[in-house]
């Protein structure tokens, strides 16, 4: 039942060593025509070299796709996720997880456009990303052929892989011959680092793994205060300046970077079953999360907020596990989006040496009622005596229970 | 159907002006014999004066109860709550909420001991605390009479209240005649401030409302690193020194205080239906929460952790709303405690100008398996090829769905 | 702080004795102008007499509102609820609960139209209905004055109430002077009976309390098989005949009635804190629930179905407690409705002496794939070997755990 | 990396054709010493023949294990599950799912006892049972070797399998040469039938697939009323006669059988990703579920009941998916068991032609308070006026919201 080899493969191609090896391996192992897809998700690398490398490796110009997806990424993936105040295992802002579905989606679009019968990614066989890519592929194109070289090929060691590269004239940067001290994933939302020097969770992460933030110790001694404007649950402006989603997140990243904001050292549970340790930097995201909670705190009803909090745990798991395109994620999104219709206003946030503190919030849609909450008499809507009845009926079942349990 | 007046009332008595007025009011309004109960929950006030004031107001010595409940508070209330990583509305550590059930419990115990037919508290008619006290009373003693003076008496203003105090020779501190700029609740876990200068959520909380922490700006320029030891989910030692629950939390409070840790400025949703703004300081609790998540990250299975995260939202709501003694809180506690049996080990935490960062964790019960997670070959338990089947079957329903939706 | 009396009151008026007394009491107690609102929700009573009685009691013709709300009731309230397979406490189909929000909504509309400053209902002070009515009123018209006579007036007994009726020339049916053996609520979805002869939950409900169904024992010896068609999660046809929502439910009610379907004898937990025992008859609803689950079973993805099942518990509580117009109910509805987009097809249901059995389902949107499920080889999409990887990775964390626990 | 062949294998052996073929295949394919384990779980088959067949196939007497696990099955698996009112996808009572963990557990115990290095089951590669068996094995013995012949061997068809059987002198019943019209799993809790004649979900299940119940149509014309006694949430007696767990379930099965109770025709979602259609008969279980809900209805507090209902959805999924030995299932069990401490009393159940109706319940631990619920005055604990405050504060947030939304 061995399937016939794929004829045309759309490869998620970074231009780096590993995906270049994969590119060559697809050509030699399968004799497949390779289409490269390189996305700008804000990872902070030039994409020009990716095109050149692809050309050098024999990819035809019409088979090279390079797309700037930053706006789509923030608008259609990052922002919807932040509407839910999404954190995985109480802490992780899902920076890697949320990028994978978009890459998968675009790969499938290209596959349809060029008539490819397969897609290929460079994620390893032990991580979550393979799952996220492939669930995305299958959910969008159920009969697509998926190639996951790291699970398929026979290279027994990094050494063997590099030998293959040399044999096929793939240039190897000097520092790649030796072992990199850790591996990195990056996009506009975050950078993650893991492996090697980070593998012992008892040992502090060295300062040099951080790439997107300076340390709180190195941050300025004076705080930075900014105002973030929201509409329908999404950030739309900073200090009154209206910005596109990607521009806004870029600006927040800079602010977070400069103030040492958004670092996380975490041992997390992978979907594939083991624990791993990662260092995450989400400078803009950390600010966004705090500010979003801030604007919700005055514009969202209690019932809506509590329901959101209950749904968010599962919602985060779905995104972490790669189920962005699953119907249950879409159902949760419908509920969350419904809640955001009047989440608008301005939040003042103070950034200081790693801290993000909401220090003020105001909104034309505010539900905060200063009169209602004051201690003195005068507020019209609230009769203190109502509280007695409220408590009495809430207590009723507990009293019946207490009588029973005393009796029993 | 007006009930006959209470004969003997156990009053939660702080020794302050308001509960002194209540004391006198109970005597004059109801002609009741008053029993005062003053608890040391670590609020940082001398309790000796409370006894003296009670005596001066005519309470008989055998009717004055002063208890040091700090150990019970931390051991039986704070720690069980922290096992669940409990936060209300994503942020609040429930420092006030968790103290109320203990006060209620002790009041009922005293009421039984002295044969009192009523209990009384000084919480206002707009807050959550009245609910928490009274649900506690009723759950433990279903037929107790509850007196809530702030909901009952006729004083139309603060002025009238103070006139009553003067008339009954209750000493009024100078600064109380004027309006206090905000009100405070404190115990070993936290201080909360609210009202007056904090009422406009758009305006930053002034520095002077903070009482338990110095500001991050004022904290030392050098970080403090500590090691917290855990057993069965509870903190048991700091830097290798075994400490009782209250002593441990006291120590963490000092460390938090010195490093500007644990401040929160929050607009929250009260159970009684309105939004309010509070400033919370939970220096030790903030450290404890981070450290507990840290030790769980290596000792708790994914299934257990995710279930805990799902349960924690409701668990927090129950405590916030005053349902500590409700069966559903006890059911959740049973589930949570079950998960903590092997949550033990040591977490290294770095405190620096408001930041709490877990930088290392180790445990004899660790589930983190360095071999399993490494990128290179060699780990025995994990076959990369398994991932394919894992993904394929997880994708199966999505593929069937995609075929249907394409067809439909 | 006693408010001034209401000037114009919209009364939910059934035409029966109790709401007639309320009508008169509003006139005499408050001197208010009364506007009567009588809804046809399919309770099976003529509405003509309600108009006549209102006229006799002095209501001006332009102040009498009689509306046939049956289609709106089924389309906008019953059907959306059934999309979620809603049951309260595992069993109750919420027939009373779901009608209250519609009555409240229409009362508020009329109040606006006629410029009334108050609304009034006839629900007692111990039940859930007062909550449902009033939460509806307040959610739609926050400053409306609500009058709940059963909580306000001074009648000490049923006797006193009837004396008041006699005094005001309200006709009293012979059987009303004595005590009714139980009380009834009815609409197109169900009838409920409670009180008196049903108060002891140890004693079987007498046959005579049932009004909407014959007993299974009295039902025909031959089964009835029907086909129910669905679109977007709602029933749209019976045996191929397209029917409006109310006509369809009416038809199902008849079918259920004739086959002894839809009886429930339940002890439930009221929102106001006590347990009560009710006998419910929901003949059409019982059929609809089974059929809806049947069509979902082949058209709904697993992820969607399981999420729905998780959400449905809370959704049912919200409706039972009267929070139909709360944002969290609307959020859940958004999620549920999202799932129903392709829930269409036909379900064959067999009715027989109280039993409702789904015996066949088919759909152009079916996700059931006969090839995928067969035992023999041949199905293309499923490789048995994938199951090994699926199991291995699902087991991985359990294995790590087992090793730890053995070691520990 | 091919592992060395297993030396000694504990096979879950039914004595039937398929597991006999597996037995022989293990001997010939792997040259392994086979240990057979046959459990009496109440499937209604003699176990003597299994021993004889094993002997004939060359198994040494000391390698044949035959255990009566009926009491353990009901006491430690079925009853704990029923405490949660567990149903999968709203309907399925999990009769097959709950038996697998026990078989897995006993296989592992035997493997330890005889020093086996592998275990083997006869579940197919498309079903849930392989997952349930293997998750059980791995959770209890993380390094055990698992053999799943249906996923491993090369037989291309049923024909080839039978040829192998003939070649090895395994007797083949006449009716097995042809295709069985459906396949069956049975134990004390239920029988399930699936495949072949049941594969088209549009077609009614033929009467002949049913094995554990007569049809409602064939059941007696007179109802049967029984009383089931409960203690700590478990059934302990029928009509006053105290019975062991297995004896009690056996008795209920007979009663259910005779009255046509407990049939279910369901399309369900398998954990491995596809939908399948099964016919389930759970005569005793259907009665038990209704009765348990009945006793809970008067002895369980609302908060506990609602929490249970929320947890039960996930709990059912865990059991269905095979995670009985996972920590999250144990956490949920701790919560559920905590709730059952006072669930005791007697429930009267009426069985009639497929219907199970609770018609009475009483308990020394009852929380139902007849005085509290009556309409008339007199009950001490409930003041109608309390309801006003209760409603007002529950409505407060909705009113604030309504004012905002009107304004916005």
PDB file of C-alpha atoms in Angstrom, chain C residues 256-394:
ATOM      1  CA  UNK C 256     -46.804  12.597  22.012  1.00  0.00           C
ATOM      2  CA  UNK C 257     -50.116  12.861  23.792  1.00  0.00           C
ATOM      3  CA  UNK C 258     -51.550   9.914  21.936  1.00  0.00           C
ATOM      4  CA  UNK C 259     -48.567   7.701  22.686  1.00  0.00           C
ATOM      5  CA  UNK C 260     -48.134   8.575  26.348  1.00  0.00           C
ATOM      6  CA  UNK C 261     -44.851  10.340  25.691  1.00  0.00           C
ATOM      7  CA  UNK C 262     -43.115  13.029  27.735  1.00  0.00           C
ATOM      8  CA  UNK C 263     -44.112  12.567  31.354  1.00  0.00           C
ATOM      9  CA  UNK C 264     -41.661  13.423  34.091  1.00  0.00           C
ATOM     10  CA  UNK C 265     -41.996  13.282  37.859  1.00  0.00           C
ATOM     11  CA  UNK C 266     -39.155  15.294  39.306  1.00  0.00           C
ATOM     12  CA  UNK C 267     -37.781  16.754  42.495  1.00  0.00           C
ATOM     13  CA  UNK C 268     -35.779  19.764  41.385  1.00  0.00           C
ATOM     14  CA  UNK C 269     -33.726  22.541  42.938  1.00  0.00           C
ATOM     15  CA  UNK C 270     -35.251  25.988  42.631  1.00  0.00           C
ATOM     16  CA  UNK C 271     -33.090  29.043  42.112  1.00  0.00           C
ATOM     17  CA  UNK C 272     -34.603  30.572  45.239  1.00  0.00           C
ATOM     18  CA  UNK C 273     -33.059  27.801  47.287  1.00  0.00           C
ATOM     19  CA  UNK C 274     -35.473  24.995  48.086  1.00  0.00           C
ATOM     20  CA  UNK C 275     -36.362  21.707  46.481  1.00  0.00           C
ATOM     21  CA  UNK C 276     -39.771  21.227  44.938  1.00  0.00           C
ATOM     22  CA  UNK C 277     -41.570  18.400  43.245  1.00  0.00           C
ATOM     23  CA  UNK C 278     -43.267  18.801  39.928  1.00  0.00           C
ATOM     24  CA  UNK C 279     -44.956  16.684  37.315  1.00  0.00           C
ATOM     25  CA  UNK C 280     -44.111  17.799  33.815  1.00  0.00           C
ATOM     26  CA  UNK C 281     -45.631  16.784  30.533  1.00  0.00           C
ATOM     27  CA  UNK C 282     -43.713  17.744  27.439  1.00  0.00           C
ATOM     28  CA  UNK C 283     -45.065  15.429  24.745  1.00  0.00           C
ATOM     29  CA  UNK C 284     -43.762  17.232  21.675  1.00  0.00           C
ATOM     30  CA  UNK C 285     -40.606  18.410  23.370  1.00  0.00           C
ATOM     31  CA  UNK C 286     -39.598  14.902  24.368  1.00  0.00           C
ATOM     32  CA  UNK C 287     -39.889  13.806  20.759  1.00  0.00           C
ATOM     33  CA  UNK C 288     -38.046  16.883  19.533  1.00  0.00           C
ATOM     34  CA  UNK C 289     -35.136  16.363  21.900  1.00  0.00           C
ATOM     35  CA  UNK C 290     -34.657  12.760  20.832  1.00  0.00           C
ATOM     36  CA  UNK C 291     -34.926  13.619  17.164  1.00  0.00           C
ATOM     37  CA  UNK C 292     -32.534  16.544  17.450  1.00  0.00           C
ATOM     38  CA  UNK C 293     -29.939  14.382  19.148  1.00  0.00           C
ATOM     39  CA  UNK C 294     -30.533  11.908  16.347  1.00  0.00           C
ATOM     40  CA  UNK C 295     -29.844  14.343  13.533  1.00  0.00           C
ATOM     41  CA  UNK C 296     -26.861  15.775  15.368  1.00  0.00           C
ATOM     42  CA  UNK C 297     -25.435  12.305  15.790  1.00  0.00           C
ATOM     43  CA  UNK C 298     -24.687  12.088  12.086  1.00  0.00           C
ATOM     44  CA  UNK C 299     -24.142  15.743  11.167  1.00  0.00           C
ATOM     45  CA  UNK C 300     -22.184  17.175  14.078  1.00  0.00           C
ATOM     46  CA  UNK C 301     -18.472  16.759  14.493  1.00  0.00           C
ATOM     47  CA  UNK C 302     -17.279  15.202  17.743  1.00  0.00           C
ATOM     48  CA  UNK C 303     -15.497  18.318  18.910  1.00  0.00           C
ATOM     49  CA  UNK C 304     -18.599  20.402  18.361  1.00  0.00           C
ATOM     50  CA  UNK C 305     -20.843  17.870  20.025  1.00  0.00           C
ATOM     51  CA  UNK C 306     -18.708  17.465  23.099  1.00  0.00           C
ATOM     52  CA  UNK C 307     -18.321  21.201  23.526  1.00  0.00           C
ATOM     53  CA  UNK C 308     -22.077  21.574  23.201  1.00  0.00           C
ATOM     54  CA  UNK C 309     -22.612  18.961  25.883  1.00  0.00           C
ATOM     55  CA  UNK C 310     -20.248  20.825  28.180  1.00  0.00           C
ATOM     56  CA  UNK C 311     -21.909  24.176  27.557  1.00  0.00           C
ATOM     57  CA  UNK C 312     -25.428  22.818  27.836  1.00  0.00           C
ATOM     58  CA  UNK C 313     -25.291  22.307  31.588  1.00  0.00           C
ATOM     59  CA  UNK C 314     -24.631  25.962  32.256  1.00  0.00           C
ATOM     60  CA  UNK C 315     -26.968  27.045  29.485  1.00  0.00           C
ATOM     61  CA  UNK C 316     -29.807  25.113  31.093  1.00  0.00           C
ATOM     62  CA  UNK C 317     -29.082  26.658  34.485  1.00  0.00           C
ATOM     63  CA  UNK C 318     -29.154  30.130  32.975  1.00  0.00           C
ATOM     64  CA  UNK C 319     -32.556  29.570  31.427  1.00  0.00           C
ATOM     65  CA  UNK C 320     -33.948  27.900  34.517  1.00  0.00           C
ATOM     66  CA  UNK C 321     -32.736  30.770  36.681  1.00  0.00           C
ATOM     67  CA  UNK C 322     -34.192  33.409  34.405  1.00  0.00           C
ATOM     68  CA  UNK C 323     -31.093  34.780  32.696  1.00  0.00           C
ATOM     69  CA  UNK C 324     -32.368  34.514  29.123  1.00  0.00           C
ATOM     70  CA  UNK C 325     -31.483  38.164  28.424  1.00  0.00           C
ATOM     71  CA  UNK C 326     -28.064  37.985  30.077  1.00  0.00           C
ATOM     72  CA  UNK C 327     -24.939  38.364  27.952  1.00  0.00           C
ATOM     73  CA  UNK C 328     -23.574  34.990  28.976  1.00  0.00           C
ATOM     74  CA  UNK C 329     -26.708  33.281  27.638  1.00  0.00           C
ATOM     75  CA  UNK C 330     -26.296  35.159  24.395  1.00  0.00           C
ATOM     76  CA  UNK C 331     -22.649  34.144  24.174  1.00  0.00           C
ATOM     77  CA  UNK C 332     -23.555  30.505  24.651  1.00  0.00           C
ATOM     78  CA  UNK C 333     -26.297  30.852  22.069  1.00  0.00           C
ATOM     79  CA  UNK C 334     -23.794  32.238  19.584  1.00  0.00           C
ATOM     80  CA  UNK C 335     -21.595  29.198  20.098  1.00  0.00           C
ATOM     81  CA  UNK C 336     -24.501  26.786  19.866  1.00  0.00           C
ATOM     82  CA  UNK C 337     -26.002  28.390  16.774  1.00  0.00           C
ATOM     83  CA  UNK C 338     -22.596  28.318  15.126  1.00  0.00           C
ATOM     84  CA  UNK C 339     -22.609  24.540  15.489  1.00  0.00           C
ATOM     85  CA  UNK C 340     -26.014  24.095  13.889  1.00  0.00           C
ATOM     86  CA  UNK C 341     -25.282  25.446  10.443  1.00  0.00           C
ATOM     87  CA  UNK C 342     -25.274  22.031   8.811  1.00  0.00           C
ATOM     88  CA  UNK C 343     -27.525  20.147  11.173  1.00  0.00           C
ATOM     89  CA  UNK C 344     -30.056  19.075   8.606  1.00  0.00           C
ATOM     90  CA  UNK C 345     -31.680  15.879   7.437  1.00  0.00           C
ATOM     91  CA  UNK C 346     -34.383  13.504   8.467  1.00  0.00           C
ATOM     92  CA  UNK C 347     -34.834  11.418  11.596  1.00  0.00           C
ATOM     93  CA  UNK C 348     -37.205   8.499  11.918  1.00  0.00           C
ATOM     94  CA  UNK C 349     -38.720   8.226  15.360  1.00  0.00           C
ATOM     95  CA  UNK C 350     -40.821   5.457  16.814  1.00  0.00           C
ATOM     96  CA  UNK C 351     -43.381   6.331  19.453  1.00  0.00           C
ATOM     97  CA  UNK C 352     -44.768   3.542  21.539  1.00  0.00           C
ATOM     98  CA  UNK C 353     -46.421   3.646  24.949  1.00  0.00           C
ATOM     99  CA  UNK C 354     -44.190   6.303  26.450  1.00  0.00           C
ATOM    100  CA  UNK C 355     -41.059   5.377  24.501  1.00  0.00           C
ATOM    101  CA  UNK C 356     -39.408   7.656  21.959  1.00  0.00           C
ATOM    102  CA  UNK C 357     -36.824   5.745  19.946  1.00  0.00           C
ATOM    103  CA  UNK C 358     -34.734   7.077  17.091  1.00  0.00           C
ATOM    104  CA  UNK C 359     -34.613   4.254  14.591  1.00  0.00           C
ATOM    105  CA  UNK C 360     -33.078   5.930  11.569  1.00  0.00           C
ATOM    106  CA  UNK C 361     -31.336   9.130  10.483  1.00  0.00           C
ATOM    107  CA  UNK C 362     -30.081  10.376   7.141  1.00  0.00           C
ATOM    108  CA  UNK C 363     -28.672  13.630   5.890  1.00  0.00           C
ATOM    109  CA  UNK C 364     -27.015  15.220   2.866  1.00  0.00           C
ATOM    110  CA  UNK C 365     -24.631  16.661   5.493  1.00  0.00           C
ATOM    111  CA  UNK C 366     -23.824  13.348   7.099  1.00  0.00           C
ATOM    112  CA  UNK C 367     -20.399  12.832   8.632  1.00  0.00           C
ATOM    113  CA  UNK C 368     -21.056   9.140   9.084  1.00  0.00           C
ATOM    114  CA  UNK C 369     -18.787   7.273   6.720  1.00  0.00           C
ATOM    115  CA  UNK C 370     -19.765   3.671   6.269  1.00  0.00           C
ATOM    116  CA  UNK C 371     -16.491   2.748   4.565  1.00  0.00           C
ATOM    117  CA  UNK C 372     -14.431   4.233   7.342  1.00  0.00           C
ATOM    118  CA  UNK C 373     -16.086   2.165   9.981  1.00  0.00           C
ATOM    119  CA  UNK C 374     -16.230  -1.272   8.358  1.00  0.00           C
ATOM    120  CA  UNK C 375     -14.130  -4.002   9.844  1.00  0.00           C
ATOM    121  CA  UNK C 376     -12.742  -5.351   6.602  1.00  0.00           C
ATOM    122  CA  UNK C 377      -9.856  -3.918   4.594  1.00  0.00           C
ATOM    123  CA  UNK C 378     -10.450  -1.498   1.827  1.00  0.00           C
ATOM    124  CA  UNK C 379     -11.337   1.811   3.382  1.00  0.00           C
ATOM    125  CA  UNK C 380      -8.812   4.238   2.044  1.00  0.00           C
ATOM    126  CA  UNK C 381      -8.531   6.795   4.729  1.00  0.00           C
ATOM    127  CA  UNK C 382      -7.683   4.683   7.719  1.00  0.00           C
ATOM    128  CA  UNK C 383      -4.425   2.870   8.310  1.00  0.00           C
ATOM    129  CA  UNK C 384      -4.690   0.514  11.276  1.00  0.00           C
ATOM    130  CA  UNK C 385      -1.062   1.196  12.062  1.00  0.00           C
ATOM    131  CA  UNK C 386      -1.861   4.823  12.816  1.00  0.00           C
ATOM    132  CA  UNK C 387      -3.708   3.647  15.873  1.00  0.00           C
ATOM    133  CA  UNK C 388      -0.469   2.471  17.434  1.00  0.00           C
ATOM    134  CA  UNK C 389       1.112   5.899  17.287  1.00  0.00           C
ATOM    135  CA  UNK C 390      -2.104   7.478  18.448  1.00  0.00           C
ATOM    136  CA  UNK C 391      -2.195   5.258  21.495  1.00  0.00           C
ATOM    137  CA  UNK C 392       1.505   5.525  22.195  1.00  0.00           C
ATOM    138  CA  UNK C 393       1.480   9.302  22.344  1.00  0.00           C
ATOM    139  CA  UNK C 394      -1.735   9.406  24.314  1.00  0.00           C
TER     140      UNK C 394
END
